[in-house]
Amino acid sequence: MPVQFINDAEGRPLFVVIPYAEYARSSLSTTECEIAASPSLLSPDGLFIQLPHGGPGAQIDLRQFVDAWTRRGTISVLAVSKRRQTYASFEGEARNGLDAIVRRCFLPDDSPYKNTMQATTAVVDAFVETGIFSLSIESMPGYYRPVQCIRINEENAVAFLQQHGRPTHPLDVHDFVLPY
């Protein structure tokens, strides 16, 4: 079977071109193919997401993240709001977007990476890979156009916390989503 790989500028596979008949016979879904083509930032045990731009050992503890989101109880969707700007420059609704939350809650206060975008495509993909979150494009208050969002699946979130337990050091829900 002739297969063609199309690589990105860094030589990593970006696309695989196969004959349609082979695709139609394939048991792999598009999502499975995408996951297989790129390294995952989700830990093998499914409890952490590595932050490649957060410094050595930087990661999101999914028990803390899911627990804080479910305890907050007032939101079902977050704008990803990834920004190439200083943390202090986040204003309005963007202060409660995924990128700002990750910088605020999962990097030390004195981290030199606080002003570096954390909610990269690979990090967002890892959230979706958990099965607890889905990716969407939605209109959100405070944004002038529809934006990329992650939406929580409450049932999967509850099942995740039942399976893995609540965190020993829970996040303050008022740090997770800031009051206005």
C-alpha positions as YAML, in Angstrom:
chain: A
units: angstrom
residues:
- id: 1
  name: MET
  ca: [0.00, 0.00, 0.00]
- id: 2
  name: PRO
  ca: [1.54, 3.37, -0.98]
- id: 3
  name: VAL
  ca: [1.64, 5.78, 1.98]
- id: 4
  name: GLN
  ca: [2.92, 9.34, 1.80]
- id: 5
  name: PHE
  ca: [4.07, 11.33, 4.83]
- id: 6
  name: ILE
  ca: [4.04, 15.12, 4.77]
- id: 7
  name: ASN
  ca: [6.31, 16.58, 7.44]
- id: 8
  name: ASP
  ca: [6.32, 19.96, 9.17]
- id: 9
  name: ALA
  ca: [9.28, 22.36, 9.13]
- id: 10
  name: GLU
  ca: [10.95, 20.41, 11.94]
- id: 11
  name: GLY
  ca: [10.65, 17.06, 10.15]
- id: 12
  name: ARG
  ca: [7.81, 15.67, 12.32]
- id: 13
  name: PRO
  ca: [4.95, 13.90, 10.52]
- id: 14
  name: LEU
  ca: [2.13, 16.37, 9.91]
- id: 15
  name: PHE
  ca: [-0.09, 14.43, 7.46]
- id: 16
  name: VAL
  ca: [-0.36, 10.86, 6.24]
- id: 17
  name: VAL
  ca: [-1.86, 10.35, 2.81]
- id: 18
  name: ILE
  ca: [-3.31, 6.90, 2.15]
- id: 19
  name: PRO
  ca: [-5.61, 5.59, -0.57]
- id: 20
  name: TYR
  ca: [-9.28, 6.15, 0.28]
- id: 21
  name: ALA
  ca: [-10.08, 2.45, 0.07]
- id: 22
  name: GLU
  ca: [-7.49, 1.77, 2.77]
- id: 23
  name: TYR
  ca: [-8.89, 4.59, 4.92]
- id: 24
  name: ALA
  ca: [-12.40, 3.17, 4.57]
- id: 25
  name: ARG
  ca: [-11.14, -0.25, 5.79]
- id: 26
  name: SER
  ca: [-9.18, 1.31, 8.67]
- id: 27
  name: SER
  ca: [-10.40, 0.74, 12.21]
- id: 28
  name: LEU
  ca: [-8.61, 3.86, 13.45]
- id: 29
  name: SER
  ca: [-10.66, 6.99, 14.01]
- id: 30
  name: THR
  ca: [-9.27, 10.39, 13.06]
- id: 31
  name: THR
  ca: [-8.70, 11.19, 16.74]
- id: 32
  name: GLU
  ca: [-6.73, 7.99, 17.30]
- id: 33
  name: CYS
  ca: [-4.57, 8.75, 14.25]
- id: 34
  name: GLU
  ca: [-3.84, 12.27, 15.53]
- id: 35
  name: ILE
  ca: [-2.90, 10.99, 18.98]
- id: 36
  name: ALA
  ca: [-0.62, 8.33, 17.53]
- id: 37
  name: ALA
  ca: [1.14, 10.92, 15.36]
- id: 38
  name: SER
  ca: [2.16, 13.30, 18.15]
- id: 39
  name: PRO
  ca: [3.68, 12.72, 21.57]
- id: 40
  name: SER
  ca: [1.20, 13.18, 24.39]
- id: 41
  name: LEU
  ca: [1.76, 15.52, 27.31]
- id: 42
  name: LEU
  ca: [-0.64, 13.43, 29.41]
- id: 43
  name: SER
  ca: [1.18, 11.21, 31.91]
- id: 44
  name: PRO
  ca: [0.80, 7.44, 31.44]
- id: 45
  name: ASP
  ca: [-1.37, 7.25, 34.58]
- id: 46
  name: GLY
  ca: [-3.61, 10.07, 33.29]
- id: 47
  name: LEU
  ca: [-3.10, 12.25, 36.37]
- id: 48
  name: PHE
  ca: [-0.82, 15.01, 35.07]
- id: 49
  name: ILE
  ca: [-0.33, 17.17, 31.99]
- id: 50
  name: GLN
  ca: [3.26, 18.22, 31.38]
- id: 51
  name: LEU
  ca: [3.80, 21.94, 30.73]
- id: 52
  name: PRO
  ca: [6.57, 22.07, 28.13]
- id: 53
  name: HIS
  ca: [6.97, 25.84, 28.56]
- id: 54
  name: GLY
  ca: [6.60, 25.93, 32.33]
- id: 55
  name: GLY
  ca: [10.12, 25.03, 33.40]
- id: 56
  name: PRO
  ca: [11.59, 21.82, 34.78]
- id: 57
  name: GLY
  ca: [8.95, 19.51, 36.23]
- id: 58
  name: ALA
  ca: [6.05, 21.89, 35.54]
- id: 59
  name: GLN
  ca: [2.74, 20.08, 35.23]
- id: 60
  name: ILE
  ca: [-0.96, 20.36, 35.81]
- id: 61
  name: ASP
  ca: [-2.29, 18.06, 38.51]
- id: 62
  name: LEU
  ca: [-5.56, 16.93, 36.95]
- id: 63
  name: ARG
  ca: [-7.02, 15.93, 40.32]
- id: 64
  name: GLN
  ca: [-6.57, 19.52, 41.50]
- id: 65
  name: PHE
  ca: [-7.85, 20.99, 38.25]
- id: 66
  name: VAL
  ca: [-10.95, 18.76, 37.96]
- id: 67
  name: ASP
  ca: [-11.72, 19.03, 41.67]
- id: 68
  name: ALA
  ca: [-11.54, 22.86, 41.63]
- id: 69
  name: TRP
  ca: [-13.69, 23.07, 38.50]
- id: 70
  name: THR
  ca: [-16.37, 20.76, 39.91]
- id: 71
  name: ARG
  ca: [-16.36, 22.44, 43.35]
- id: 72
  name: ARG
  ca: [-16.70, 25.85, 41.66]
- id: 73
  name: GLY
  ca: [-19.90, 24.48, 40.16]
- id: 74
  name: THR
  ca: [-20.86, 27.60, 38.22]
- id: 75
  name: ILE
  ca: [-19.11, 27.01, 34.91]
- id: 76
  name: SER
  ca: [-19.23, 24.27, 32.31]
- id: 77
  name: VAL
  ca: [-16.94, 25.87, 29.72]
- id: 78
  name: LEU
  ca: [-13.69, 27.86, 29.79]
- id: 79
  name: ALA
  ca: [-12.21, 29.94, 27.00]
- id: 80
  name: VAL
  ca: [-8.72, 28.64, 26.23]
- id: 81
  name: SER
  ca: [-7.59, 32.26, 25.86]
- id: 82
  name: LYS
  ca: [-3.97, 31.43, 25.05]
- id: 83
  name: ARG
  ca: [-1.97, 34.61, 24.97]
- id: 84
  name: ARG
  ca: [1.57, 35.64, 24.19]
- id: 85
  name: GLN
  ca: [1.60, 38.32, 26.83]
- id: 86
  name: THR
  ca: [2.60, 38.86, 30.42]
- id: 87
  name: TYR
  ca: [0.37, 37.33, 33.05]
- id: 88
  name: ALA
  ca: [-0.36, 40.80, 34.48]
- id: 89
  name: SER
  ca: [-1.77, 41.84, 31.07]
- id: 90
  name: PHE
  ca: [-4.72, 39.44, 31.29]
- id: 91
  name: GLU
  ca: [-7.87, 41.51, 31.73]
- id: 92
  name: GLY
  ca: [-11.60, 40.89, 32.04]
- id: 93
  name: GLU
  ca: [-12.82, 37.46, 31.01]
- id: 94
  name: ALA
  ca: [-9.32, 36.43, 29.85]
- id: 95
  name: ARG
  ca: [-8.24, 36.36, 33.54]
- id: 96
  name: ASN
  ca: [-10.42, 33.26, 33.88]
- id: 97
  name: GLY
  ca: [-9.36, 31.57, 30.67]
- id: 98
  name: LEU
  ca: [-7.43, 28.32, 30.67]
- id: 99
  name: ASP
  ca: [-4.05, 29.95, 29.97]
- id: 100
  name: ALA
  ca: [-4.37, 32.38, 32.90]
- id: 101
  name: ILE
  ca: [-5.64, 29.63, 35.25]
- id: 102
  name: VAL
  ca: [-2.70, 27.38, 34.40]
- id: 103
  name: ARG
  ca: [-0.20, 30.22, 34.97]
- id: 104
  name: ARG
  ca: [-1.91, 31.27, 38.23]
- id: 105
  name: CYS
  ca: [-2.56, 27.85, 39.75]
- id: 106
  name: PHE
  ca: [0.15, 25.53, 38.40]
- id: 107
  name: LEU
  ca: [3.31, 27.65, 38.27]
- id: 108
  name: PRO
  ca: [5.05, 28.95, 41.40]
- id: 109
  name: ASP
  ca: [4.47, 32.65, 42.11]
- id: 110
  name: ASP
  ca: [8.13, 33.40, 41.42]
- id: 111
  name: SER
  ca: [8.30, 31.30, 38.25]
- id: 112
  name: PRO
  ca: [10.20, 32.97, 35.41]
- id: 113
  name: TYR
  ca: [7.68, 31.20, 33.10]
- id: 114
  name: LYS
  ca: [4.59, 33.03, 34.45]
- id: 115
  name: ASN
  ca: [4.76, 35.33, 31.42]
- id: 116
  name: THR
  ca: [5.01, 32.48, 28.90]
- id: 117
  name: MET
  ca: [1.93, 31.03, 27.17]
- id: 118
  name: GLN
  ca: [1.08, 27.69, 28.79]
- id: 119
  name: ALA
  ca: [-2.20, 26.66, 27.10]
- id: 120
  name: THR
  ca: [-0.47, 25.56, 23.91]
- id: 121
  name: THR
  ca: [-2.21, 23.35, 21.37]
- id: 122
  name: ALA
  ca: [-0.43, 20.28, 22.79]
- id: 123
  name: VAL
  ca: [-1.60, 21.12, 26.34]
- id: 124
  name: VAL
  ca: [-5.19, 21.61, 25.15]
- id: 125
  name: ASP
  ca: [-4.96, 18.32, 23.22]
- id: 126
  name: ALA
  ca: [-3.87, 16.59, 26.46]
- id: 127
  name: PHE
  ca: [-6.95, 17.97, 28.26]
- id: 128
  name: VAL
  ca: [-9.15, 16.52, 25.51]
- id: 129
  name: GLU
  ca: [-7.23, 13.23, 25.61]
- id: 130
  name: THR
  ca: [-8.34, 12.74, 29.25]
- id: 131
  name: GLY
  ca: [-11.92, 12.24, 28.09]
- id: 132
  name: ILE
  ca: [-13.05, 14.69, 30.77]
- id: 133
  name: PHE
  ca: [-12.95, 17.69, 28.44]
- id: 134
  name: SER
  ca: [-13.96, 18.42, 24.88]
- id: 135
  name: LEU
  ca: [-12.80, 21.17, 22.56]
- id: 136
  name: SER
  ca: [-15.28, 23.60, 21.06]
- id: 137
  name: ILE
  ca: [-15.58, 27.00, 19.42]
- id: 138
  name: GLU
  ca: [-18.14, 29.10, 21.27]
- id: 139
  name: SER
  ca: [-19.33, 32.65, 21.81]
- id: 140
  name: MET
  ca: [-18.27, 33.73, 25.27]
- id: 141
  name: PRO
  ca: [-19.06, 36.87, 27.27]
- id: 142
  name: GLY
  ca: [-16.27, 39.44, 26.98]
- id: 143
  name: TYR
  ca: [-14.99, 38.16, 23.62]
- id: 144
  name: TYR
  ca: [-15.94, 39.85, 20.35]
- id: 145
  name: ARG
  ca: [-15.96, 36.62, 18.34]
- id: 146
  name: PRO
  ca: [-16.38, 32.90, 19.02]
- id: 147
  name: VAL
  ca: [-13.28, 31.48, 20.72]
- id: 148
  name: GLN
  ca: [-11.66, 28.10, 21.34]
- id: 149
  name: CYS
  ca: [-12.96, 26.60, 24.59]
- id: 150
  name: ILE
  ca: [-12.76, 23.47, 26.67]
- id: 151
  name: ARG
  ca: [-16.00, 22.09, 28.04]
- id: 152
  name: ILE
  ca: [-16.14, 19.75, 31.02]
- id: 153
  name: ASN
  ca: [-18.10, 16.50, 30.94]
- id: 154
  name: GLU
  ca: [-19.52, 16.46, 34.47]
- id: 155
  name: GLU
  ca: [-20.18, 12.71, 34.47]
- id: 156
  name: ASN
  ca: [-16.62, 11.91, 33.37]
- id: 157
  name: ALA
  ca: [-15.22, 14.41, 35.89]
- id: 158
  name: VAL
  ca: [-17.08, 12.75, 38.76]
- id: 159
  name: ALA
  ca: [-15.95, 9.30, 37.58]
- id: 160
  name: PHE
  ca: [-12.33, 10.53, 37.35]
- id: 161
  name: LEU
  ca: [-12.40, 11.85, 40.93]
- id: 162
  name: GLN
  ca: [-14.07, 8.66, 42.20]
- id: 163
  name: GLN
  ca: [-11.39, 6.55, 40.52]
- id: 164
  name: HIS
  ca: [-8.37, 8.66, 41.50]
- id: 165
  name: GLY
  ca: [-9.56, 10.43, 44.65]
- id: 166
  name: ARG
  ca: [-9.69, 14.07, 45.53]
- id: 167
  name: PRO
  ca: [-6.37, 15.95, 45.76]
- id: 168
  name: THR
  ca: [-4.56, 16.13, 49.09]
- id: 169
  name: HIS
  ca: [-3.85, 19.83, 48.42]
- id: 170
  name: PRO
  ca: [-6.98, 21.20, 46.73]
- id: 171
  name: LEU
  ca: [-6.90, 24.53, 44.92]
- id: 172
  name: ASP
  ca: [-8.82, 27.46, 46.35]
- id: 173
  name: VAL
  ca: [-11.79, 27.81, 44.00]
- id: 174
  name: HIS
  ca: [-11.46, 31.60, 44.26]
- id: 175
  name: ASP
  ca: [-7.94, 31.35, 42.84]
- id: 176
  name: PHE
  ca: [-9.10, 28.93, 40.17]
- id: 177
  name: VAL
  ca: [-11.76, 31.32, 38.82]
- id: 178
  name: LEU
  ca: [-11.30, 34.86, 40.05]
- id: 179
  name: PRO
  ca: [-14.31, 36.85, 41.25]
- id: 180
  name: TYR
  ca: [-15.13, 39.99, 39.25]
...
